[in-house]
PDB file of C-alpha atoms and ligand atoms in Angstrom:
ATOM      1  CA  MET T  21     126.402 -81.166  32.158  1.00  0.00           C
ATOM      2  CA  GLU T  22     122.668 -81.165  31.665  1.00  0.00           C
ATOM      3  CA  ARG T  23     122.103 -79.611  35.059  1.00  0.00           C
ATOM      4  CA  GLU T  24     124.709 -76.949  34.387  1.00  0.00           C
ATOM      5  CA  ARG T  25     123.028 -75.910  31.084  1.00  0.00           C
ATOM      6  CA  ALA T  26     119.609 -75.827  32.658  1.00  0.00           C
ATOM      7  CA  ARG T  27     120.866 -73.577  35.443  1.00  0.00           C
ATOM      8  CA  ARG T  28     122.443 -71.106  32.907  1.00  0.00           C
ATOM      9  CA  GLN T  29     119.197 -71.025  30.978  1.00  0.00           C
ATOM     10  CA  ARG T  30     117.181 -70.190  34.136  1.00  0.00           C
ATOM     11  CA  ARG T  31     119.669 -67.472  35.067  1.00  0.00           C
ATOM     12  CA  THR T  32     119.489 -65.941  31.591  1.00  0.00           C
ATOM     13  CA  ARG T  33     115.660 -65.922  31.676  1.00  0.00           C
ATOM     14  CA  ALA T  34     115.735 -64.308  35.124  1.00  0.00           C
ATOM     15  CA  ILE T  35     118.074 -61.542  33.901  1.00  0.00           C
ATOM     16  CA  VAL T  36     115.967 -60.911  30.798  1.00  0.00           C
ATOM     17  CA  LEU T  37     112.821 -60.751  32.929  1.00  0.00           C
ATOM     18  CA  ALA T  38     114.439 -58.354  35.388  1.00  0.00           C
ATOM     19  CA  VAL T  39     115.691 -56.047  32.626  1.00  0.00           C
ATOM     20  CA  ALA T  40     112.291 -56.079  30.942  1.00  0.00           C
ATOM     21  CA  THR T  41     110.562 -55.263  34.240  1.00  0.00           C
ATOM     22  CA  LEU T  42     112.930 -52.378  34.876  1.00  0.00           C
ATOM     23  CA  LEU T  43     112.333 -51.011  31.380  1.00  0.00           C
ATOM     24  CA  VAL T  44     108.559 -51.140  31.775  1.00  0.00           C
ATOM     25  CA  ALA T  45     108.774 -49.493  35.189  1.00  0.00           C
ATOM     26  CA  ALA T  46     110.981 -46.706  33.803  1.00  0.00           C
ATOM     27  CA  VAL T  47     108.597 -46.007  30.905  1.00  0.00           C
ATOM     28  CA  VAL T  48     105.577 -45.890  33.215  1.00  0.00           C
ATOM     29  CA  ALA T  49     107.333 -43.610  35.688  1.00  0.00           C
ATOM     30  CA  THR T  50     108.510 -41.177  32.986  1.00  0.00           C
ATOM     31  CA  GLY T  51     105.036 -40.930  31.482  1.00  0.00           C
ATOM     32  CA  THR T  52     103.519 -40.237  34.878  1.00  0.00           C
ATOM     33  CA  LEU T  53     105.986 -37.461  35.620  1.00  0.00           C
ATOM     34  CA  PHE T  54     105.343 -35.771  32.277  1.00  0.00           C
ATOM     35  CA  ALA T  55     101.627 -36.095  32.692  1.00  0.00           C
ATOM     36  CA  THR T  56     101.593 -34.461  36.137  1.00  0.00           C
ATOM     37  CA  GLY T  57     103.936 -31.679  35.057  1.00  0.00           C
ATOM     38  CA  VAL T  58     106.617 -32.585  37.543  1.00  0.00           C
ATOM     39  CA  TRP T  59     108.820 -32.867  34.490  1.00  0.00           C
ATOM     40  CA  SER T  60     108.297 -30.547  31.594  1.00  0.00           C
ATOM     41  CA  LEU T  61     110.065 -29.550  28.459  1.00  0.00           C
ATOM     42  CA  GLY T  62     109.016 -25.868  28.345  1.00  0.00           C
ATOM     43  CA  GLY T  63     109.706 -25.023  31.963  1.00  0.00           C
ATOM     44  CA  ASP T  64     106.277 -23.499  32.396  1.00  0.00           C
ATOM     45  CA  ARG T  65     104.009 -26.247  31.335  1.00  0.00           C
ATOM     46  CA  MET T  66     101.626 -25.724  34.242  1.00  0.00           C
ATOM     47  CA  ALA T  67     101.150 -22.035  33.424  1.00  0.00           C
ATOM     48  CA  ALA T  68     100.464 -22.803  29.813  1.00  0.00           C
ATOM     49  CA  ALA T  69      98.001 -25.459  30.800  1.00  0.00           C
ATOM     50  CA  SER T  70      96.157 -23.070  33.134  1.00  0.00           C
ATOM     51  CA  VAL T  71      95.969 -20.414  30.415  1.00  0.00           C
ATOM     52  CA  SER T  72      94.307 -22.805  28.054  1.00  0.00           C
ATOM     53  CA  SER T  73      91.945 -24.159  30.654  1.00  0.00           C
ATOM     54  CA  THR T  74      90.536 -20.778  31.670  1.00  0.00           C
ATOM     55  CA  GLY T  75      91.083 -18.762  28.510  1.00  0.00           C
ATOM     56  CA  SER T  76      89.663 -19.110  25.045  1.00  0.00           C
ATOM     57  CA  PRO T  77      87.786 -22.379  24.752  1.00  0.00           C
ATOM     58  CA  THR T  78      89.234 -22.893  21.272  1.00  0.00           C
ATOM     59  CA  GLY T  79      92.798 -22.283  22.340  1.00  0.00           C
ATOM     60  CA  SER T  80      95.366 -24.911  23.003  1.00  0.00           C
ATOM     61  CA  PRO T  81      98.437 -24.695  25.193  1.00  0.00           C
ATOM     62  CA  SER T  82     100.582 -22.160  23.461  1.00  0.00           C
ATOM     63  CA  PRO T  83     104.215 -23.030  22.964  1.00  0.00           C
ATOM     64  CA  SER T  84     104.965 -19.312  22.734  1.00  0.00           C
ATOM     65  CA  VAL T  85     104.050 -18.672  26.376  1.00  0.00           C
ATOM     66  CA  SER T  86     107.220 -17.391  27.957  1.00  0.00           C
ATOM     67  CA  ALA T  87     109.313 -19.819  29.851  1.00  0.00           C
ATOM     68  CA  THR T  88     109.977 -17.014  32.320  1.00  0.00           C
ATOM     69  CA  PRO T  89     106.623 -16.150  33.817  1.00  0.00           C
ATOM     70  CA  THR T  90     105.819 -12.444  34.181  1.00  0.00           C
ATOM     71  CA  PRO T  91     102.619 -10.968  35.489  1.00  0.00           C
ATOM     72  CA  SER T  92     101.473 -10.143  31.965  1.00  0.00           C
ATOM     73  CA  ALA T  93     102.497 -13.510  30.592  1.00  0.00           C
ATOM     74  CA  SER T  94     100.365 -15.344  33.076  1.00  0.00           C
ATOM     75  CA  VAL T  95      97.158 -13.312  32.636  1.00  0.00           C
ATOM     76  CA  PRO T  96      96.488 -12.760  28.906  1.00  0.00           C
ATOM     77  CA  GLY T  97      92.949 -13.726  28.091  1.00  0.00           C
ATOM     78  CA  ILE T  98      91.972 -14.220  31.716  1.00  0.00           C
ATOM     79  CA  PRO T  99      88.953 -12.059  32.520  1.00  0.00           C
ATOM     80  CA  ALA T 100      89.055  -9.953  35.696  1.00  0.00           C
ATOM     81  CA  PRO T 101      87.640 -11.798  38.665  1.00  0.00           C
ATOM     82  CA  SER T 102      83.890 -11.448  38.424  1.00  0.00           C
ATOM     83  CA  PHE T 103      83.185 -11.995  42.098  1.00  0.00           C
ATOM     84  CA  THR T 104      84.470  -8.556  43.244  1.00  0.00           C
ATOM     85  CA  PRO T 105      81.328  -6.665  44.309  1.00  0.00           C
ATOM     86  CA  GLU T 106      80.721  -3.218  42.854  1.00  0.00           C
ATOM     87  CA  PRO T 107      81.321  -0.538  45.511  1.00  0.00           C
ATOM     88  CA  PRO T 108      77.960   0.942  46.509  1.00  0.00           C
ATOM     89  CA  PRO T 109      77.284   4.455  45.189  1.00  0.00           C
ATOM     90  CA  PRO T 110      77.723   7.214  47.778  1.00  0.00           C
ATOM     91  CA  PRO T 111      74.433   7.990  49.447  1.00  0.00           C
ATOM     92  CA  SER T 112      72.905  10.956  47.687  1.00  0.00           C
ATOM     93  CA  PHE T 113      72.002  13.969  49.756  1.00  0.00           C
ATOM     94  CA  ASP T 114      68.230  14.303  50.040  1.00  0.00           C
ATOM     95  CA  LYS T 115      67.468  17.943  49.341  1.00  0.00           C
ATOM     96  CA  ALA T 116      63.782  17.346  50.045  1.00  0.00           C
ATOM     97  CA  ALA T 117      64.368  16.062  53.588  1.00  0.00           C
ATOM     98  CA  LEU T 118      63.434  19.368  55.204  1.00  0.00           C
ATOM     99  CA  SER T 119      61.125  22.203  54.233  1.00  0.00           C
ATOM    100  CA  ILE T 120      62.479  25.244  52.407  1.00  0.00           C
ATOM    101  CA  ASP T 121      59.183  27.113  52.988  1.00  0.00           C
ATOM    102  CA  ASP T 122      58.555  26.703  56.717  1.00  0.00           C
ATOM    103  CA  PRO T 123      60.318  29.605  58.476  1.00  0.00           C
ATOM    104  CA  THR T 124      61.171  27.335  61.414  1.00  0.00           C
ATOM    105  CA  SER T 125      63.074  24.916  59.104  1.00  0.00           C
ATOM    106  CA  PRO T 126      66.894  25.187  59.065  1.00  0.00           C
ATOM    107  CA  TRP T 127      66.641  25.048  55.264  1.00  0.00           C
ATOM    108  CA  VAL T 128      64.085  27.819  54.754  1.00  0.00           C
ATOM    109  CA  VAL T 129      65.074  29.943  51.762  1.00  0.00           C
ATOM    110  CA  VAL T 130      64.203  33.606  52.160  1.00  0.00           C
ATOM    111  CA  ASN T 131      64.924  35.963  49.298  1.00  0.00           C
ATOM    112  CA  LYS T 132      63.293  38.738  47.258  1.00  0.00           C
ATOM    113  CA  LEU T 133      60.894  36.243  45.688  1.00  0.00           C
ATOM    114  CA  ARG T 134      60.341  34.204  48.845  1.00  0.00           C
ATOM    115  CA  PRO T 135      59.106  36.316  51.766  1.00  0.00           C
ATOM    116  CA  ILE T 136      58.731  34.726  55.182  1.00  0.00           C
ATOM    117  CA  ALA T 137      55.283  33.134  55.495  1.00  0.00           C
ATOM    118  CA  ASP T 138      53.056  35.426  57.587  1.00  0.00           C
ATOM    119  CA  GLY T 139      56.142  37.598  57.893  1.00  0.00           C
ATOM    120  CA  ALA T 140      54.464  40.517  59.706  1.00  0.00           C
ATOM    121  CA  ASP T 141      53.534  38.142  62.534  1.00  0.00           C
ATOM    122  CA  TYR T 142      56.367  35.591  62.480  1.00  0.00           C
ATOM    123  CA  GLY T 143      58.797  35.237  65.363  1.00  0.00           C
ATOM    124  CA  PRO T 144      61.180  32.273  65.887  1.00  0.00           C
ATOM    125  CA  PRO T 145      60.139  29.824  68.615  1.00  0.00           C
ATOM    126  CA  ASP T 146      63.408  29.342  70.492  1.00  0.00           C
ATOM    127  CA  LEU T 147      65.437  32.559  70.581  1.00  0.00           C
ATOM    128  CA  VAL T 148      68.270  32.600  73.103  1.00  0.00           C
ATOM    129  CA  ASP T 149      70.815  35.135  74.270  1.00  0.00           C
ATOM    130  CA  LEU T 150      74.371  34.456  73.153  1.00  0.00           C
ATOM    131  CA  PRO T 151      76.779  33.220  75.843  1.00  0.00           C
ATOM    132  CA  ALA T 152      78.483  35.978  77.799  1.00  0.00           C
ATOM    133  CA  ASP T 153      81.942  35.122  76.420  1.00  0.00           C
ATOM    134  CA  MET T 154      80.858  36.006  72.874  1.00  0.00           C
ATOM    135  CA  PRO T 155      81.281  39.694  71.989  1.00  0.00           C
ATOM    136  CA  ASN T 156      77.755  40.817  71.134  1.00  0.00           C
ATOM    137  CA  PRO T 157      77.769  44.606  71.402  1.00  0.00           C
ATOM    138  CA  ASN T 158      74.181  45.056  70.270  1.00  0.00           C
ATOM    139  CA  GLY T 159      72.683  42.267  72.383  1.00  0.00           C
ATOM    140  CA  TYR T 160      71.316  40.274  69.464  1.00  0.00           C
ATOM    141  CA  GLN T 161      69.714  36.832  69.864  1.00  0.00           C
ATOM    142  CA  LEU T 162      69.642  33.713  67.681  1.00  0.00           C
ATOM    143  CA  ARG T 163      67.650  30.493  67.653  1.00  0.00           C
ATOM    144  CA  ALA T 164      69.134  27.915  70.038  1.00  0.00           C
ATOM    145  CA  ASP T 165      70.803  25.614  67.480  1.00  0.00           C
ATOM    146  CA  ALA T 166      72.243  28.504  65.481  1.00  0.00           C
ATOM    147  CA  ALA T 167      73.553  30.102  68.692  1.00  0.00           C
ATOM    148  CA  ALA T 168      75.247  26.891  69.848  1.00  0.00           C
ATOM    149  CA  ALA T 169      76.901  26.471  66.451  1.00  0.00           C
ATOM    150  CA  LEU T 170      78.019  30.097  66.451  1.00  0.00           C
ATOM    151  CA  GLU T 171      79.634  29.666  69.858  1.00  0.00           C
ATOM    152  CA  GLU T 172      81.572  26.628  68.587  1.00  0.00           C
ATOM    153  CA  MET T 173      82.674  28.608  65.536  1.00  0.00           C
ATOM    154  CA  PHE T 174      83.855  31.576  67.626  1.00  0.00           C
ATOM    155  CA  HIS T 175      85.885  29.255  69.847  1.00  0.00           C
ATOM    156  CA  ALA T 176      87.418  27.512  66.831  1.00  0.00           C
ATOM    157  CA  ALA T 177      88.433  30.819  65.215  1.00  0.00           C
ATOM    158  CA  LEU T 178      90.146  31.873  68.419  1.00  0.00           C
ATOM    159  CA  ALA T 179      91.939  28.530  68.718  1.00  0.00           C
ATOM    160  CA  GLU T 180      92.928  28.196  65.048  1.00  0.00           C
ATOM    161  CA  ILE T 181      93.854  31.747  64.000  1.00  0.00           C
ATOM    162  CA  GLY T 182      93.847  33.613  67.296  1.00  0.00           C
ATOM    163  CA  VAL T 183      91.140  36.055  66.233  1.00  0.00           C
ATOM    164  CA  GLN T 184      88.132  36.990  68.343  1.00  0.00           C
ATOM    165  CA  LEU T 185      84.963  37.138  66.256  1.00  0.00           C
ATOM    166  CA  VAL T 186      82.127  39.544  67.078  1.00  0.00           C
ATOM    167  CA  ALA T 187      78.382  38.965  66.743  1.00  0.00           C
ATOM    168  CA  GLN T 188      77.296  42.148  65.054  1.00  0.00           C
ATOM    169  CA  SER T 189      73.641  41.459  64.248  1.00  0.00           C
ATOM    170  CA  GLY T 190      71.368  38.452  64.749  1.00  0.00           C
ATOM    171  CA  TYR T 191      67.603  38.127  65.002  1.00  0.00           C
ATOM    172  CA  ARG T 192      65.733  41.191  63.836  1.00  0.00           C
ATOM    173  CA  SER T 193      61.971  41.363  64.278  1.00  0.00           C
ATOM    174  CA  TYR T 194      59.638  42.551  61.550  1.00  0.00           C
ATOM    175  CA  SER T 195      59.250  45.931  63.255  1.00  0.00           C
ATOM    176  CA  VAL T 196      63.025  46.364  63.638  1.00  0.00           C
ATOM    177  CA  GLN T 197      63.406  45.530  59.930  1.00  0.00           C
ATOM    178  CA  VAL T 198      60.813  48.199  59.112  1.00  0.00           C
ATOM    179  CA  ARG T 199      63.028  50.777  60.793  1.00  0.00           C
ATOM    180  CA  ALA T 200      66.248  49.442  59.234  1.00  0.00           C
ATOM    181  CA  TYR T 201      64.831  49.426  55.712  1.00  0.00           C
ATOM    182  CA  ASP T 202      63.347  52.917  56.135  1.00  0.00           C
ATOM    183  CA  TYR T 203      66.735  54.163  57.297  1.00  0.00           C
ATOM    184  CA  TYR T 204      68.413  52.898  54.099  1.00  0.00           C
ATOM    185  CA  VAL T 205      65.632  54.185  51.849  1.00  0.00           C
ATOM    186  CA  ASN T 206      66.055  57.634  53.385  1.00  0.00           C
ATOM    187  CA  SER T 207      69.828  57.618  52.799  1.00  0.00           C
ATOM    188  CA  LEU T 208      70.182  55.595  49.561  1.00  0.00           C
ATOM    189  CA  GLY T 209      66.790  55.639  47.875  1.00  0.00           C
ATOM    190  CA  VAL T 210      64.729  52.505  47.192  1.00  0.00           C
ATOM    191  CA  ALA T 211      67.110  51.003  44.606  1.00  0.00           C
ATOM    192  CA  GLY T 212      70.131  51.515  46.838  1.00  0.00           C
ATOM    193  CA  ALA T 213      68.324  50.262  49.923  1.00  0.00           C
ATOM    194  CA  ASP T 214      67.153  47.110  48.117  1.00  0.00           C
ATOM    195  CA  LEU T 215      70.762  46.165  47.327  1.00  0.00           C
ATOM    196  CA  THR T 216      71.832  46.229  50.959  1.00  0.00           C
ATOM    197  CA  SER T 217      68.788  45.794  53.207  1.00  0.00           C
ATOM    198  CA  ALA T 218      65.816  43.486  52.942  1.00  0.00           C
ATOM    199  CA  ARG T 219      62.301  44.828  52.940  1.00  0.00           C
ATOM    200  CA  PRO T 220      60.330  43.883  56.059  1.00  0.00           C
ATOM    201  CA  GLY T 221      59.211  40.241  55.857  1.00  0.00           C
ATOM    202  CA  TYR T 222      62.006  39.396  53.389  1.00  0.00           C
ATOM    203  CA  SER T 223      65.000  39.388  55.758  1.00  0.00           C
ATOM    204  CA  GLU T 224      66.886  36.263  56.747  1.00  0.00           C
ATOM    205  CA  HIS T 225      67.597  37.980  60.034  1.00  0.00           C
ATOM    206  CA  GLN T 226      63.911  37.585  60.953  1.00  0.00           C
ATOM    207  CA  THR T 227      64.377  33.779  60.917  1.00  0.00           C
ATOM    208  CA  GLY T 228      66.808  33.957  63.844  1.00  0.00           C
ATOM    209  CA  MET T 229      69.287  31.865  61.834  1.00  0.00           C
ATOM    210  CA  ALA T 230      71.429  34.613  60.273  1.00  0.00           C
ATOM    211  CA  MET T 231      74.339  36.452  61.879  1.00  0.00           C
ATOM    212  CA  ASP T 232      76.537  39.315  60.752  1.00  0.00           C
ATOM    213  CA  ILE T 233      80.065  38.541  61.957  1.00  0.00           C
ATOM    214  CA  LEU T 234      83.055  40.865  62.313  1.00  0.00           C
ATOM    215  CA  ASP T 235      86.184  40.732  64.470  1.00  0.00           C
ATOM    216  CA  THR T 236      87.860  42.790  67.190  1.00  0.00           C
ATOM    217  CA  VAL T 237      91.045  43.613  65.296  1.00  0.00           C
ATOM    218  CA  SER T 238      90.452  44.539  61.636  1.00  0.00           C
ATOM    219  CA  GLY T 239      88.332  47.640  62.132  1.00  0.00           C
ATOM    220  CA  CYS T 240      86.059  46.556  59.249  1.00  0.00           C
ATOM    221  CA  SER T 241      82.325  47.240  59.350  1.00  0.00           C
ATOM    222  CA  THR T 242      79.289  45.687  57.672  1.00  0.00           C
ATOM    223  CA  ASP T 243      79.976  47.734  54.575  1.00  0.00           C
ATOM    224  CA  GLY T 244      82.013  47.091  51.456  1.00  0.00           C
ATOM    225  CA  ARG T 245      84.598  44.343  50.950  1.00  0.00           C
ATOM    226  CA  CYS T 246      86.935  45.171  53.855  1.00  0.00           C
ATOM    227  CA  PHE T 247      86.112  42.094  55.963  1.00  0.00           C
ATOM    228  CA  ALA T 248      86.651  39.677  53.047  1.00  0.00           C
ATOM    229  CA  ASP T 249      90.394  40.297  53.066  1.00  0.00           C
ATOM    230  CA  THR T 250      90.917  39.848  56.816  1.00  0.00           C
ATOM    231  CA  ALA T 251      92.200  36.680  58.474  1.00  0.00           C
ATOM    232  CA  ALA T 252      88.803  36.246  60.133  1.00  0.00           C
ATOM    233  CA  GLY T 253      86.855  36.828  56.919  1.00  0.00           C
ATOM    234  CA  GLN T 254      88.956  34.290  55.028  1.00  0.00           C
ATOM    235  CA  TRP T 255      88.843  31.747  57.851  1.00  0.00           C
ATOM    236  CA  LEU T 256      85.051  32.055  58.011  1.00  0.00           C
ATOM    237  CA  ALA T 257      84.650  31.669  54.250  1.00  0.00           C
ATOM    238  CA  ALA T 258      86.714  28.464  54.355  1.00  0.00           C
ATOM    239  CA  ASN T 259      85.494  26.943  57.619  1.00  0.00           C
ATOM    240  CA  ALA T 260      81.962  28.119  58.446  1.00  0.00           C
ATOM    241  CA  TYR T 261      80.448  25.014  56.823  1.00  0.00           C
ATOM    242  CA  ARG T 262      82.026  22.886  59.582  1.00  0.00           C
ATOM    243  CA  PHE T 263      79.615  24.566  61.971  1.00  0.00           C
ATOM    244  CA  GLY T 264      76.596  24.571  59.653  1.00  0.00           C
ATOM    245  CA  TYR T 265      76.991  28.162  58.445  1.00  0.00           C
ATOM    246  CA  VAL T 266      77.197  29.376  54.847  1.00  0.00           C
ATOM    247  CA  LEU T 267      78.268  32.698  53.370  1.00  0.00           C
ATOM    248  CA  ARG T 268      74.817  33.691  52.144  1.00  0.00           C
ATOM    249  CA  TYR T 269      75.633  36.523  49.714  1.00  0.00           C
ATOM    250  CA  PRO T 270      78.879  35.483  47.990  1.00  0.00           C
ATOM    251  CA  ASP T 271      81.047  37.571  45.711  1.00  0.00           C
ATOM    252  CA  GLY T 272      79.537  37.538  42.227  1.00  0.00           C
ATOM    253  CA  GLY T 273      76.223  36.138  43.463  1.00  0.00           C
ATOM    254  CA  THR T 274      74.164  39.323  43.099  1.00  0.00           C
ATOM    255  CA  PRO T 275      72.230  38.146  39.965  1.00  0.00           C
ATOM    256  CA  ILE T 276      71.079  35.104  41.970  1.00  0.00           C
ATOM    257  CA  THR T 277      70.759  36.339  45.557  1.00  0.00           C
ATOM    258  CA  GLY T 278      69.743  39.927  44.800  1.00  0.00           C
ATOM    259  CA  TYR T 279      72.315  41.261  47.284  1.00  0.00           C
ATOM    260  CA  GLU T 280      75.791  42.656  46.972  1.00  0.00           C
ATOM    261  CA  PHE T 281      78.708  40.648  48.335  1.00  0.00           C
ATOM    262  CA  GLU T 282      78.352  40.592  52.135  1.00  0.00           C
ATOM    263  CA  PRO T 283      81.483  38.916  53.550  1.00  0.00           C
ATOM    264  CA  TRP T 284      80.056  39.277  57.089  1.00  0.00           C
ATOM    265  CA  HIS T 285      76.583  37.735  56.629  1.00  0.00           C
ATOM    266  CA  TYR T 286      76.393  34.039  57.561  1.00  0.00           C
ATOM    267  CA  ARG T 287      73.332  31.836  57.615  1.00  0.00           C
ATOM    268  CA  TRP T 288      72.954  28.664  59.700  1.00  0.00           C
ATOM    269  CA  ILE T 289      71.488  25.712  57.751  1.00  0.00           C
ATOM    270  CA  GLY T 290      72.977  22.848  59.791  1.00  0.00           C
ATOM    271  CA  VAL T 291      76.164  20.878  59.234  1.00  0.00           C
ATOM    272  CA  PRO T 292      74.861  18.253  56.743  1.00  0.00           C
ATOM    273  CA  ALA T 293      73.533  20.768  54.208  1.00  0.00           C
ATOM    274  CA  ALA T 294      76.424  23.208  54.681  1.00  0.00           C
ATOM    275  CA  THR T 295      78.893  20.358  54.159  1.00  0.00           C
ATOM    276  CA  GLU T 296      77.056  19.187  51.056  1.00  0.00           C
ATOM    277  CA  MET T 297      77.176  22.714  49.606  1.00  0.00           C
ATOM    278  CA  HIS T 298      80.885  22.933  50.431  1.00  0.00           C
ATOM    279  CA  ASP T 299      81.695  19.523  48.971  1.00  0.00           C
ATOM    280  CA  THR T 300      79.737  20.130  45.766  1.00  0.00           C
ATOM    281  CA  GLY T 301      80.986  23.692  45.304  1.00  0.00           C
ATOM    282  CA  VAL T 302      77.528  25.257  45.252  1.00  0.00           C
ATOM    283  CA  THR T 303      77.642  28.766  46.709  1.00  0.00           C
ATOM    284  CA  THR T 304      74.013  29.912  46.945  1.00  0.00           C
ATOM    285  CA  LEU T 305      70.926  28.384  48.546  1.00  0.00           C
ATOM    286  CA  GLU T 306      68.968  29.215  45.384  1.00  0.00           C
ATOM    287  CA  GLU T 307      71.224  27.019  43.232  1.00  0.00           C
ATOM    288  CA  PHE T 308      71.541  24.316  45.882  1.00  0.00           C
ATOM    289  CA  PHE T 309      67.768  23.864  46.127  1.00  0.00           C
ATOM    290  CA  GLY T 310      67.131  24.464  42.413  1.00  0.00           C
ATOM    291  CA  LEU T 311      65.188  27.687  42.982  1.00  0.00           C
ATOM    292  CA  PRO T 312      64.859  30.564  40.527  1.00  0.00           C
ATOM    293  CA  ALA T 313      67.323  33.400  40.806  1.00  0.00           C
ATOM    294  CA  ALA T 314      65.909  36.250  42.886  1.00  0.00           C
ATOM    295  CA  PRO T 315      67.665  39.403  41.686  1.00  0.00           C
ATOM    296  CA  ASP T 316      64.711  41.621  42.514  1.00  0.00           C
ATOM    297  CA  TYR T 317      61.289  41.799  44.105  1.00  0.00           C
ATOM    298  CA  ALA T 318      58.368  40.599  42.043  1.00  0.00           C
ATOM    299  CA  GLY T 319      56.627  43.936  42.281  1.00  0.00           C
TER     300      GLY T 319
HETATM  301 ZN1   ZN S 407      73.071  40.291  57.625  1.00  0.00          ZN
END
């Protein structure tokens, strides 16, 4: 009987020990699961914990954080990532890169206040004849770069709108300008001539980088507004910058340029500057280079 009682007591102790061990193990396991967030009561314990860890240092996990995460629920108080680099500013166009005084510079500005330096003696260094496939009834020349750009522009007009452009007037020497200006003075008087023709030494045409452009179909001349309303005139106004040309005497520009609207007169300044003028909406060289308006001669 003694042995039987002792054996029951040992079995009872073993059962109690096993139950106690199981209970302890269960408590430890439950605590671990809560602590690591594998189990949670709110359903979004991890999100709430991350809000408090990166948000306000005085905040504590908010029980009001939605149990259904939404983009806005997971970001309140989180500053935008600070490591995104600022995009670099667009490179600014350097308007001082080339001379506006040297008559050989593509950017030279010639107007009624800015005669060509040594104008009576100046002739461009690299005049060329225009290619034979470019209508050029008066046989005018241009400087090499301006001529190459003009040829590209003529080809593009033909390809894009099917119109053949015509080179009506290019380089004019000082002595030719003397005759042209005298012709206008005789027919219009000095005031009338000064609105339409430069005095000798003051003409862009003497730089070899200006061209009067018409077409073979409209019948317009270098007079009045006729050419502005043609397909060619409108295509040139919109596209000449692609080839480095700008409409030099725009509509409404007379108080600045000193000349009436000349929808046929284009000046080559190179693609970078012409594109910058186009992109910034500046329509005269005087405004582009910050020069005074030149409505009239100084004296
Ligand atoms: Zn002209």
